[in-house]
Amino acid sequence: YPLMIEGIPATEMAVVISGAAAVRKGNQTVAMLGPGDVVGEIALIARRRRTASVVTTEESTLWVLEADAFDQVLADHPSVGSKVLRVVAERLAELEEQG
């Protein structure tokens, strides 16, 4: 099941609660996601288009947070912002290592 489509503007992010999903650029799988993994946060924060597609690879449960709700969570709980920033920094470092 497609969750996010490459090239489409970001309107939400998701956390995998159970199951699995694949991150794909074109026809190539570049990452696998499992419980606890976050996806879509960079494009959502930057209000940009998706740089990859995400599809579930088995029956999955996800917690989806739309842009307005995400902004409200950050306003109400500033500590969440620092955790999200850490995830974004880790993700960007991984991308840089991949070259």
PDB file of N, CA and C in Angstrom:
ATOM      1  N   TYR A   1       0.844  -1.183   0.000  1.00  0.00           N
ATOM      2  CA  TYR A   1       0.000   0.000   0.000  1.00  0.00           C
ATOM      3  C   TYR A   1       0.885   1.241   0.000  1.00  0.00           C
ATOM      4  N   PRO A   2       0.703   2.163  -0.947  1.00  0.00           N
ATOM      5  CA  PRO A   2       1.537   3.382  -0.979  1.00  0.00           C
ATOM      6  C   PRO A   2       1.150   4.360   0.134  1.00  0.00           C
ATOM      7  N   LEU A   3       2.154   4.813   0.878  1.00  0.00           N
ATOM      8  CA  LEU A   3       1.943   5.790   1.941  1.00  0.00           C
ATOM      9  C   LEU A   3       2.312   7.184   1.486  1.00  0.00           C
ATOM     10  N   MET A   4       3.428   7.282   0.790  1.00  0.00           N
ATOM     11  CA  MET A   4       3.947   8.559   0.308  1.00  0.00           C
ATOM     12  C   MET A   4       4.475   8.338  -1.101  1.00  0.00           C
ATOM     13  N   ILE A   5       4.285   9.337  -1.953  1.00  0.00           N
ATOM     14  CA  ILE A   5       4.681   9.202  -3.355  1.00  0.00           C
ATOM     15  C   ILE A   5       5.720  10.258  -3.698  1.00  0.00           C
ATOM     16  N   GLU A   6       6.828   9.791  -4.267  1.00  0.00           N
ATOM     17  CA  GLU A   6       7.924  10.668  -4.662  1.00  0.00           C
ATOM     18  C   GLU A   6       7.404  11.793  -5.557  1.00  0.00           C
ATOM     19  N   GLY A   7       7.817  13.031  -5.249  1.00  0.00           N
ATOM     20  CA  GLY A   7       7.449  14.186  -6.054  1.00  0.00           C
ATOM     21  C   GLY A   7       6.184  14.900  -5.614  1.00  0.00           C
ATOM     22  N   ILE A   8       5.410  14.286  -4.739  1.00  0.00           N
ATOM     23  CA  ILE A   8       4.162  14.890  -4.255  1.00  0.00           C
ATOM     24  C   ILE A   8       4.478  15.782  -3.041  1.00  0.00           C
ATOM     25  N   PRO A   9       3.863  16.967  -2.931  1.00  0.00           N
ATOM     26  CA  PRO A   9       4.112  17.810  -1.758  1.00  0.00           C
ATOM     27  C   PRO A   9       3.774  17.092  -0.450  1.00  0.00           C
ATOM     28  N   ALA A  10       4.601  17.298   0.560  1.00  0.00           N
ATOM     29  CA  ALA A  10       4.408  16.654   1.863  1.00  0.00           C
ATOM     30  C   ALA A  10       3.283  17.325   2.627  1.00  0.00           C
ATOM     31  N   THR A  11       2.385  16.524   3.152  1.00  0.00           N
ATOM     32  CA  THR A  11       1.301  17.039   3.982  1.00  0.00           C
ATOM     33  C   THR A  11       1.221  16.314   5.319  1.00  0.00           C
ATOM     34  N   GLU A  12       2.046  15.268   5.494  1.00  0.00           N
ATOM     35  CA  GLU A  12       2.037  14.518   6.732  1.00  0.00           C
ATOM     36  C   GLU A  12       3.336  13.746   6.905  1.00  0.00           C
ATOM     37  N   MET A  13       3.537  13.257   8.124  1.00  0.00           N
ATOM     38  CA  MET A  13       4.626  12.343   8.431  1.00  0.00           C
ATOM     39  C   MET A  13       3.995  11.143   9.116  1.00  0.00           C
ATOM     40  N   ALA A  14       4.764  10.080   9.285  1.00  0.00           N
ATOM     41  CA  ALA A  14       4.203   8.890   9.907  1.00  0.00           C
ATOM     42  C   ALA A  14       5.239   8.192  10.779  1.00  0.00           C
ATOM     43  N   VAL A  15       4.737   7.471  11.774  1.00  0.00           N
ATOM     44  CA  VAL A  15       5.553   6.608  12.624  1.00  0.00           C
ATOM     45  C   VAL A  15       5.028   5.191  12.432  1.00  0.00           C
ATOM     46  N   VAL A  16       5.927   4.260  12.147  1.00  0.00           N
ATOM     47  CA  VAL A  16       5.530   2.867  11.999  1.00  0.00           C
ATOM     48  C   VAL A  16       5.297   2.296  13.406  1.00  0.00           C
ATOM     49  N   ILE A  17       4.090   1.846  13.668  1.00  0.00           N
ATOM     50  CA  ILE A  17       3.744   1.241  14.951  1.00  0.00           C
ATOM     51  C   ILE A  17       3.983  -0.269  14.884  1.00  0.00           C
ATOM     52  N   SER A  18       3.534  -0.887  13.792  1.00  0.00           N
ATOM     53  CA  SER A  18       3.779  -2.312  13.572  1.00  0.00           C
ATOM     54  C   SER A  18       3.849  -2.559  12.076  1.00  0.00           C
ATOM     55  N   GLY A  19       4.491  -3.651  11.703  1.00  0.00           N
ATOM     56  CA  GLY A  19       4.612  -3.975  10.296  1.00  0.00           C
ATOM     57  C   GLY A  19       5.918  -3.464   9.716  1.00  0.00           C
ATOM     58  N   ALA A  20       5.921  -3.259   8.394  1.00  0.00           N
ATOM     59  CA  ALA A  20       7.138  -2.832   7.707  1.00  0.00           C
ATOM     60  C   ALA A  20       6.782  -2.037   6.457  1.00  0.00           C
ATOM     61  N   ALA A  21       7.729  -1.200   6.048  1.00  0.00           N
ATOM     62  CA  ALA A  21       7.545  -0.392   4.843  1.00  0.00           C
ATOM     63  C   ALA A  21       8.894  -0.245   4.151  1.00  0.00           C
ATOM     64  N   ALA A  22       8.845  -0.031   2.854  1.00  0.00           N
ATOM     65  CA  ALA A  22      10.051   0.174   2.055  1.00  0.00           C
ATOM     66  C   ALA A  22      10.087   1.607   1.557  1.00  0.00           C
ATOM     67  N   VAL A  23      11.263   2.215   1.612  1.00  0.00           N
ATOM     68  CA  VAL A  23      11.490   3.549   1.046  1.00  0.00           C
ATOM     69  C   VAL A  23      12.109   3.318  -0.325  1.00  0.00           C
ATOM     70  N   ARG A  24      11.498   3.880  -1.367  1.00  0.00           N
ATOM     71  CA  ARG A  24      11.947   3.628  -2.732  1.00  0.00           C
ATOM     72  C   ARG A  24      12.201   4.925  -3.482  1.00  0.00           C
ATOM     73  N   LYS A  25      13.319   4.930  -4.192  1.00  0.00           N
ATOM     74  CA  LYS A  25      13.628   6.016  -5.132  1.00  0.00           C
ATOM     75  C   LYS A  25      13.595   5.367  -6.506  1.00  0.00           C
ATOM     76  N   GLY A  26      12.602   5.761  -7.294  1.00  0.00           N
ATOM     77  CA  GLY A  26      12.401   5.057  -8.558  1.00  0.00           C
ATOM     78  C   GLY A  26      12.026   3.621  -8.244  1.00  0.00           C
ATOM     79  N   ASN A  27      12.731   2.669  -8.861  1.00  0.00           N
ATOM     80  CA  ASN A  27      12.455   1.247  -8.628  1.00  0.00           C
ATOM     81  C   ASN A  27      13.377   0.626  -7.584  1.00  0.00           C
ATOM     82  N   GLN A  28      14.253   1.430  -6.987  1.00  0.00           N
ATOM     83  CA  GLN A  28      15.243   0.911  -6.045  1.00  0.00           C
ATOM     84  C   GLN A  28      14.803   1.136  -4.603  1.00  0.00           C
ATOM     85  N   THR A  29      14.839   0.070  -3.794  1.00  0.00           N
ATOM     86  CA  THR A  29      14.575   0.190  -2.366  1.00  0.00           C
ATOM     87  C   THR A  29      15.838   0.701  -1.694  1.00  0.00           C
ATOM     88  N   VAL A  30      15.729   1.838  -1.012  1.00  0.00           N
ATOM     89  CA  VAL A  30      16.899   2.453  -0.377  1.00  0.00           C
ATOM     90  C   VAL A  30      16.898   2.289   1.136  1.00  0.00           C
ATOM     91  N   ALA A  31      15.768   1.886   1.705  1.00  0.00           N
ATOM     92  CA  ALA A  31      15.703   1.667   3.156  1.00  0.00           C
ATOM     93  C   ALA A  31      14.466   0.844   3.476  1.00  0.00           C
ATOM     94  N   MET A  32      14.561   0.114   4.576  1.00  0.00           N
ATOM     95  CA  MET A  32      13.417  -0.614   5.110  1.00  0.00           C
ATOM     96  C   MET A  32      13.084  -0.016   6.473  1.00  0.00           C
ATOM     97  N   LEU A  33      11.810   0.111   6.746  1.00  0.00           N
ATOM     98  CA  LEU A  33      11.346   0.703   8.002  1.00  0.00           C
ATOM     99  C   LEU A  33      10.583  -0.327   8.815  1.00  0.00           C
ATOM    100  N   GLY A  34      10.707  -0.210  10.133  1.00  0.00           N
ATOM    101  CA  GLY A  34       9.986  -1.094  11.028  1.00  0.00           C
ATOM    102  C   GLY A  34       9.445  -0.313  12.209  1.00  0.00           C
ATOM    103  N   PRO A  35       8.900  -1.018  13.192  1.00  0.00           N
ATOM    104  CA  PRO A  35       8.301  -0.348  14.349  1.00  0.00           C
ATOM    105  C   PRO A  35       9.246   0.673  14.991  1.00  0.00           C
ATOM    106  N   GLY A  36       8.695   1.870  15.220  1.00  0.00           N
ATOM    107  CA  GLY A  36       9.455   2.956  15.829  1.00  0.00           C
ATOM    108  C   GLY A  36      10.098   3.889  14.827  1.00  0.00           C
ATOM    109  N   ASP A  37      10.181   3.485  13.568  1.00  0.00           N
ATOM    110  CA  ASP A  37      10.798   4.356  12.561  1.00  0.00           C
ATOM    111  C   ASP A  37       9.847   5.468  12.146  1.00  0.00           C
ATOM    112  N   VAL A  38      10.434   6.625  11.861  1.00  0.00           N
ATOM    113  CA  VAL A  38       9.701   7.822  11.442  1.00  0.00           C
ATOM    114  C   VAL A  38       9.994   8.041   9.959  1.00  0.00           C
ATOM    115  N   VAL A  39       8.985   8.475   9.228  1.00  0.00           N
ATOM    116  CA  VAL A  39       9.170   8.730   7.799  1.00  0.00           C
ATOM    117  C   VAL A  39       8.376   9.975   7.395  1.00  0.00           C
ATOM    118  N   GLY A  40       8.964  10.751   6.498  1.00  0.00           N
ATOM    119  CA  GLY A  40       8.279  11.919   5.960  1.00  0.00           C
ATOM    120  C   GLY A  40       8.502  13.204   6.716  1.00  0.00           C
ATOM    121  N   GLU A  41       9.309  13.150   7.772  1.00  0.00           N
ATOM    122  CA  GLU A  41       9.467  14.333   8.629  1.00  0.00           C
ATOM    123  C   GLU A  41      10.269  15.438   7.959  1.00  0.00           C
ATOM    124  N   ILE A  42      11.263  15.099   7.159  1.00  0.00           N
ATOM    125  CA  ILE A  42      12.101  16.137   6.547  1.00  0.00           C
ATOM    126  C   ILE A  42      11.280  16.960   5.554  1.00  0.00           C
ATOM    127  N   ALA A  43      10.581  16.286   4.662  1.00  0.00           N
ATOM    128  CA  ALA A  43       9.764  17.003   3.678  1.00  0.00           C
ATOM    129  C   ALA A  43       8.648  17.792   4.354  1.00  0.00           C
ATOM    130  N   LEU A  44       8.095  17.242   5.431  1.00  0.00           N
ATOM    131  CA  LEU A  44       7.025  17.953   6.141  1.00  0.00           C
ATOM    132  C   LEU A  44       7.558  19.224   6.791  1.00  0.00           C
ATOM    133  N   ILE A  45       8.680  19.122   7.483  1.00  0.00           N
ATOM    134  CA  ILE A  45       9.254  20.294   8.148  1.00  0.00           C
ATOM    135  C   ILE A  45       9.629  21.361   7.127  1.00  0.00           C
ATOM    136  N   ALA A  46      10.233  20.931   6.020  1.00  0.00           N
ATOM    137  CA  ALA A  46      10.693  21.871   4.989  1.00  0.00           C
ATOM    138  C   ALA A  46       9.564  22.302   4.058  1.00  0.00           C
ATOM    139  N   ARG A  47       8.395  21.645   4.176  1.00  0.00           N
ATOM    140  CA  ARG A  47       7.254  21.923   3.287  1.00  0.00           C
ATOM    141  C   ARG A  47       7.691  21.772   1.827  1.00  0.00           C
ATOM    142  N   ARG A  48       8.287  20.616   1.550  1.00  0.00           N
ATOM    143  CA  ARG A  48       8.814  20.322   0.213  1.00  0.00           C
ATOM    144  C   ARG A  48       8.128  19.092  -0.355  1.00  0.00           C
ATOM    145  N   ARG A  49       8.510  18.766  -1.565  1.00  0.00           N
ATOM    146  CA  ARG A  49       7.998  17.557  -2.210  1.00  0.00           C
ATOM    147  C   ARG A  49       8.737  16.334  -1.664  1.00  0.00           C
ATOM    148  N   ARG A  50       8.084  15.205  -1.704  1.00  0.00           N
ATOM    149  CA  ARG A  50       8.689  13.953  -1.265  1.00  0.00           C
ATOM    150  C   ARG A  50       9.880  13.608  -2.158  1.00  0.00           C
ATOM    151  N   THR A  51      10.965  13.174  -1.537  1.00  0.00           N
ATOM    152  CA  THR A  51      12.153  12.779  -2.306  1.00  0.00           C
ATOM    153  C   THR A  51      12.176  11.281  -2.572  1.00  0.00           C
ATOM    154  N   ALA A  52      11.217  10.552  -2.008  1.00  0.00           N
ATOM    155  CA  ALA A  52      11.121   9.110  -2.209  1.00  0.00           C
ATOM    156  C   ALA A  52       9.678   8.678  -1.963  1.00  0.00           C
ATOM    157  N   SER A  53       9.373   7.484  -2.419  1.00  0.00           N
ATOM    158  CA  SER A  53       8.068   6.882  -2.144  1.00  0.00           C
ATOM    159  C   SER A  53       8.219   5.922  -0.977  1.00  0.00           C
ATOM    160  N   VAL A  54       7.135   5.714  -0.250  1.00  0.00           N
ATOM    161  CA  VAL A  54       7.124   4.764   0.858  1.00  0.00           C
ATOM    162  C   VAL A  54       5.906   3.869   0.666  1.00  0.00           C
ATOM    163  N   VAL A  55       6.144   2.554   0.704  1.00  0.00           N
ATOM    164  CA  VAL A  55       5.056   1.590   0.555  1.00  0.00           C
ATOM    165  C   VAL A  55       5.162   0.547   1.657  1.00  0.00           C
ATOM    166  N   THR A  56       4.025   0.123   2.174  1.00  0.00           N
ATOM    167  CA  THR A  56       4.054  -0.950   3.167  1.00  0.00           C
ATOM    168  C   THR A  56       4.390  -2.250   2.447  1.00  0.00           C
ATOM    169  N   THR A  57       5.110  -3.116   3.139  1.00  0.00           N
ATOM    170  CA  THR A  57       5.497  -4.405   2.563  1.00  0.00           C
ATOM    171  C   THR A  57       4.786  -5.566   3.248  1.00  0.00           C
ATOM    172  N   GLU A  58       4.019  -5.247   4.269  1.00  0.00           N
ATOM    173  CA  GLU A  58       3.194  -6.221   4.972  1.00  0.00           C
ATOM    174  C   GLU A  58       2.114  -5.443   5.702  1.00  0.00           C
ATOM    175  N   GLU A  59       1.181  -6.149   6.297  1.00  0.00           N
ATOM    176  CA  GLU A  59       0.138  -5.461   7.054  1.00  0.00           C
ATOM    177  C   GLU A  59       0.800  -4.605   8.126  1.00  0.00           C
ATOM    178  N   SER A  60       0.429  -3.327   8.171  1.00  0.00           N
ATOM    179  CA  SER A  60       1.111  -2.374   9.054  1.00  0.00           C
ATOM    180  C   SER A  60       0.118  -1.440   9.720  1.00  0.00           C
ATOM    181  N   THR A  61       0.539  -0.933  10.871  1.00  0.00           N
ATOM    182  CA  THR A  61      -0.196   0.112  11.571  1.00  0.00           C
ATOM    183  C   THR A  61       0.740   1.299  11.678  1.00  0.00           C
ATOM    184  N   LEU A  62       0.253   2.469  11.298  1.00  0.00           N
ATOM    185  CA  LEU A  62       1.067   3.681  11.347  1.00  0.00           C
ATOM    186  C   LEU A  62       0.317   4.778  12.077  1.00  0.00           C
ATOM    187  N   TRP A  63       1.066   5.637  12.723  1.00  0.00           N
ATOM    188  CA  TRP A  63       0.508   6.837  13.336  1.00  0.00           C
ATOM    189  C   TRP A  63       0.853   7.968  12.375  1.00  0.00           C
ATOM    190  N   VAL A  64      -0.168   8.558  11.761  1.00  0.00           N
ATOM    191  CA  VAL A  64       0.024   9.608  10.768  1.00  0.00           C
ATOM    192  C   VAL A  64      -0.295  10.952  11.409  1.00  0.00           C
ATOM    193  N   LEU A  65       0.609  11.898  11.213  1.00  0.00           N
ATOM    194  CA  LEU A  65       0.453  13.228  11.783  1.00  0.00           C
ATOM    195  C   LEU A  65       0.473  14.241  10.645  1.00  0.00           C
ATOM    196  N   GLU A  66      -0.654  14.913  10.423  1.00  0.00           N
ATOM    197  CA  GLU A  66      -0.744  15.908   9.358  1.00  0.00           C
ATOM    198  C   GLU A  66      -0.035  17.191   9.771  1.00  0.00           C
ATOM    199  N   ALA A  67       0.267  18.035   8.805  1.00  0.00           N
ATOM    200  CA  ALA A  67       1.089  19.231   9.017  1.00  0.00           C
ATOM    201  C   ALA A  67       0.567  20.129  10.137  1.00  0.00           C
ATOM    202  N   ASP A  68      -0.716  20.435  10.138  1.00  0.00           N
ATOM    203  CA  ASP A  68      -1.267  21.322  11.172  1.00  0.00           C
ATOM    204  C   ASP A  68      -1.142  20.709  12.557  1.00  0.00           C
ATOM    205  N   ALA A  69      -1.421  19.414  12.658  1.00  0.00           N
ATOM    206  CA  ALA A  69      -1.303  18.733  13.943  1.00  0.00           C
ATOM    207  C   ALA A  69       0.155  18.676  14.385  1.00  0.00           C
ATOM    208  N   PHE A  70       1.066  18.454  13.440  1.00  0.00           N
ATOM    209  CA  PHE A  70       2.498  18.433  13.746  1.00  0.00           C
ATOM    210  C   PHE A  70       2.934  19.785  14.310  1.00  0.00           C
ATOM    211  N   ASP A  71       2.517  20.859  13.655  1.00  0.00           N
ATOM    212  CA  ASP A  71       2.856  22.204  14.131  1.00  0.00           C
ATOM    213  C   ASP A  71       2.311  22.441  15.538  1.00  0.00           C
ATOM    214  N   GLN A  72       1.101  21.962  15.807  1.00  0.00           N
ATOM    215  CA  GLN A  72       0.494  22.140  17.122  1.00  0.00           C
ATOM    216  C   GLN A  72       1.244  21.340  18.190  1.00  0.00           C
ATOM    217  N   VAL A  73       1.650  20.126  17.855  1.00  0.00           N
ATOM    218  CA  VAL A  73       2.426  19.310  18.803  1.00  0.00           C
ATOM    219  C   VAL A  73       3.721  20.031  19.155  1.00  0.00           C
ATOM    220  N   LEU A  74       4.398  20.573  18.151  1.00  0.00           N
ATOM    221  CA  LEU A  74       5.653  21.297  18.410  1.00  0.00           C
ATOM    222  C   LEU A  74       5.418  22.523  19.285  1.00  0.00           C
ATOM    223  N   ALA A  75       4.308  23.228  19.064  1.00  0.00           N
ATOM    224  CA  ALA A  75       4.003  24.413  19.870  1.00  0.00           C
ATOM    225  C   ALA A  75       3.663  24.032  21.315  1.00  0.00           C
ATOM    226  N   ASP A  76       2.929  22.941  21.478  1.00  0.00           N
ATOM    227  CA  ASP A  76       2.494  22.521  22.807  1.00  0.00           C
ATOM    228  C   ASP A  76       3.570  21.772  23.594  1.00  0.00           C
ATOM    229  N   HIS A  77       4.478  21.121  22.882  1.00  0.00           N
ATOM    230  CA  HIS A  77       5.492  20.265  23.525  1.00  0.00           C
ATOM    231  C   HIS A  77       6.858  20.523  22.900  1.00  0.00           C
ATOM    232  N   PRO A  78       7.529  21.602  23.284  1.00  0.00           N
ATOM    233  CA  PRO A  78       8.820  21.949  22.675  1.00  0.00           C
ATOM    234  C   PRO A  78       9.864  20.833  22.729  1.00  0.00           C
ATOM    235  N   SER A  79       9.795  19.961  23.723  1.00  0.00           N
ATOM    236  CA  SER A  79      10.767  18.873  23.802  1.00  0.00           C
ATOM    237  C   SER A  79      10.648  17.921  22.607  1.00  0.00           C
ATOM    238  N   VAL A  80       9.453  17.828  22.034  1.00  0.00           N
ATOM    239  CA  VAL A  80       9.273  16.988  20.848  1.00  0.00           C
ATOM    240  C   VAL A  80      10.095  17.560  19.687  1.00  0.00           C
ATOM    241  N   GLY A  81      10.159  18.887  19.607  1.00  0.00           N
ATOM    242  CA  GLY A  81      10.930  19.527  18.546  1.00  0.00           C
ATOM    243  C   GLY A  81      12.388  19.127  18.577  1.00  0.00           C
ATOM    244  N   SER A  82      12.966  19.034  19.770  1.00  0.00           N
ATOM    245  CA  SER A  82      14.379  18.648  19.856  1.00  0.00           C
ATOM    246  C   SER A  82      14.568  17.198  19.450  1.00  0.00           C
ATOM    247  N   LYS A  83      13.611  16.341  19.760  1.00  0.00           N
ATOM    248  CA  LYS A  83      13.702  14.936  19.351  1.00  0.00           C
ATOM    249  C   LYS A  83      13.564  14.807  17.837  1.00  0.00           C
ATOM    250  N   VAL A  84      12.643  15.557  17.258  1.00  0.00           N
ATOM    251  CA  VAL A  84      12.474  15.532  15.807  1.00  0.00           C
ATOM    252  C   VAL A  84      13.739  16.063  15.131  1.00  0.00           C
ATOM    253  N   LEU A  85      14.297  17.130  15.676  1.00  0.00           N
ATOM    254  CA  LEU A  85      15.530  17.687  15.120  1.00  0.00           C
ATOM    255  C   LEU A  85      16.653  16.648  15.134  1.00  0.00           C
ATOM    256  N   ARG A  86      16.745  15.881  16.201  1.00  0.00           N
ATOM    257  CA  ARG A  86      17.770  14.830  16.293  1.00  0.00           C
ATOM    258  C   ARG A  86      17.559  13.777  15.198  1.00  0.00           C
ATOM    259  N   VAL A  87      16.310  13.366  14.987  1.00  0.00           N
ATOM    260  CA  VAL A  87      16.002  12.381  13.943  1.00  0.00           C
ATOM    261  C   VAL A  87      16.372  12.944  12.569  1.00  0.00           C
ATOM    262  N   VAL A  88      16.022  14.201  12.322  1.00  0.00           N
ATOM    263  CA  VAL A  88      16.334  14.835  11.039  1.00  0.00           C
ATOM    264  C   VAL A  88      17.843  14.910  10.838  1.00  0.00           C
ATOM    265  N   ALA A  89      18.578  15.291  11.871  1.00  0.00           N
ATOM    266  CA  ALA A  89      20.036  15.383  11.761  1.00  0.00           C
ATOM    267  C   ALA A  89      20.647  14.013  11.467  1.00  0.00           C
ATOM    268  N   GLU A  90      20.153  12.977  12.129  1.00  0.00           N
ATOM    269  CA  GLU A  90      20.653  11.626  11.872  1.00  0.00           C
ATOM    270  C   GLU A  90      20.366  11.206  10.431  1.00  0.00           C
ATOM    271  N   ARG A  91      19.158  11.506   9.977  1.00  0.00           N
ATOM    272  CA  ARG A  91      18.763  11.140   8.609  1.00  0.00           C
ATOM    273  C   ARG A  91      19.632  11.868   7.591  1.00  0.00           C
ATOM    274  N   LEU A  92      19.885  13.144   7.807  1.00  0.00           N
ATOM    275  CA  LEU A  92      20.730  13.910   6.881  1.00  0.00           C
ATOM    276  C   LEU A  92      22.173  13.401   6.898  1.00  0.00           C
ATOM    277  N   ALA A  93      22.660  13.026   8.061  1.00  0.00           N
ATOM    278  CA  ALA A  93      24.013  12.462   8.147  1.00  0.00           C
ATOM    279  C   ALA A  93      24.092  11.148   7.383  1.00  0.00           C
ATOM    280  N   GLU A  94      23.066  10.309   7.480  1.00  0.00           N
ATOM    281  CA  GLU A  94      23.044   9.042   6.744  1.00  0.00           C
ATOM    282  C   GLU A  94      23.055   9.311   5.238  1.00  0.00           C
ATOM    283  N   LEU A  95      22.265  10.288   4.799  1.00  0.00           N
ATOM    284  CA  LEU A  95      22.228  10.619   3.376  1.00  0.00           C
ATOM    285  C   LEU A  95      23.571  11.107   2.880  1.00  0.00           C
ATOM    286  N   GLU A  96      24.244  11.902   3.709  1.00  0.00           N
ATOM    287  CA  GLU A  96      25.560  12.410   3.344  1.00  0.00           C
ATOM    288  C   GLU A  96      26.561  11.263   3.224  1.00  0.00           C
ATOM    289  N   GLU A  97      26.490  10.302   4.124  1.00  0.00           N
ATOM    290  CA  GLU A  97      27.390   9.140   4.083  1.00  0.00           C
ATOM    291  C   GLU A  97      27.157   8.292   2.833  1.00  0.00           C
ATOM    292  N   GLN A  98      25.908   8.234   2.406  1.00  0.00           N
ATOM    293  CA  GLN A  98      25.563   7.441   1.214  1.00  0.00           C
ATOM    294  C   GLN A  98      26.072   8.103  -0.057  1.00  0.00           C
ATOM    295  N   GLY A  99      26.321   9.390   0.054  1.00  0.00           N
ATOM    296  CA  GLY A  99      26.974  10.099  -0.997  1.00  0.00           C
ATOM    297  C   GLY A  99      26.228  10.681  -2.084  1.00  0.00           C
TER     298      GLY A  99
END
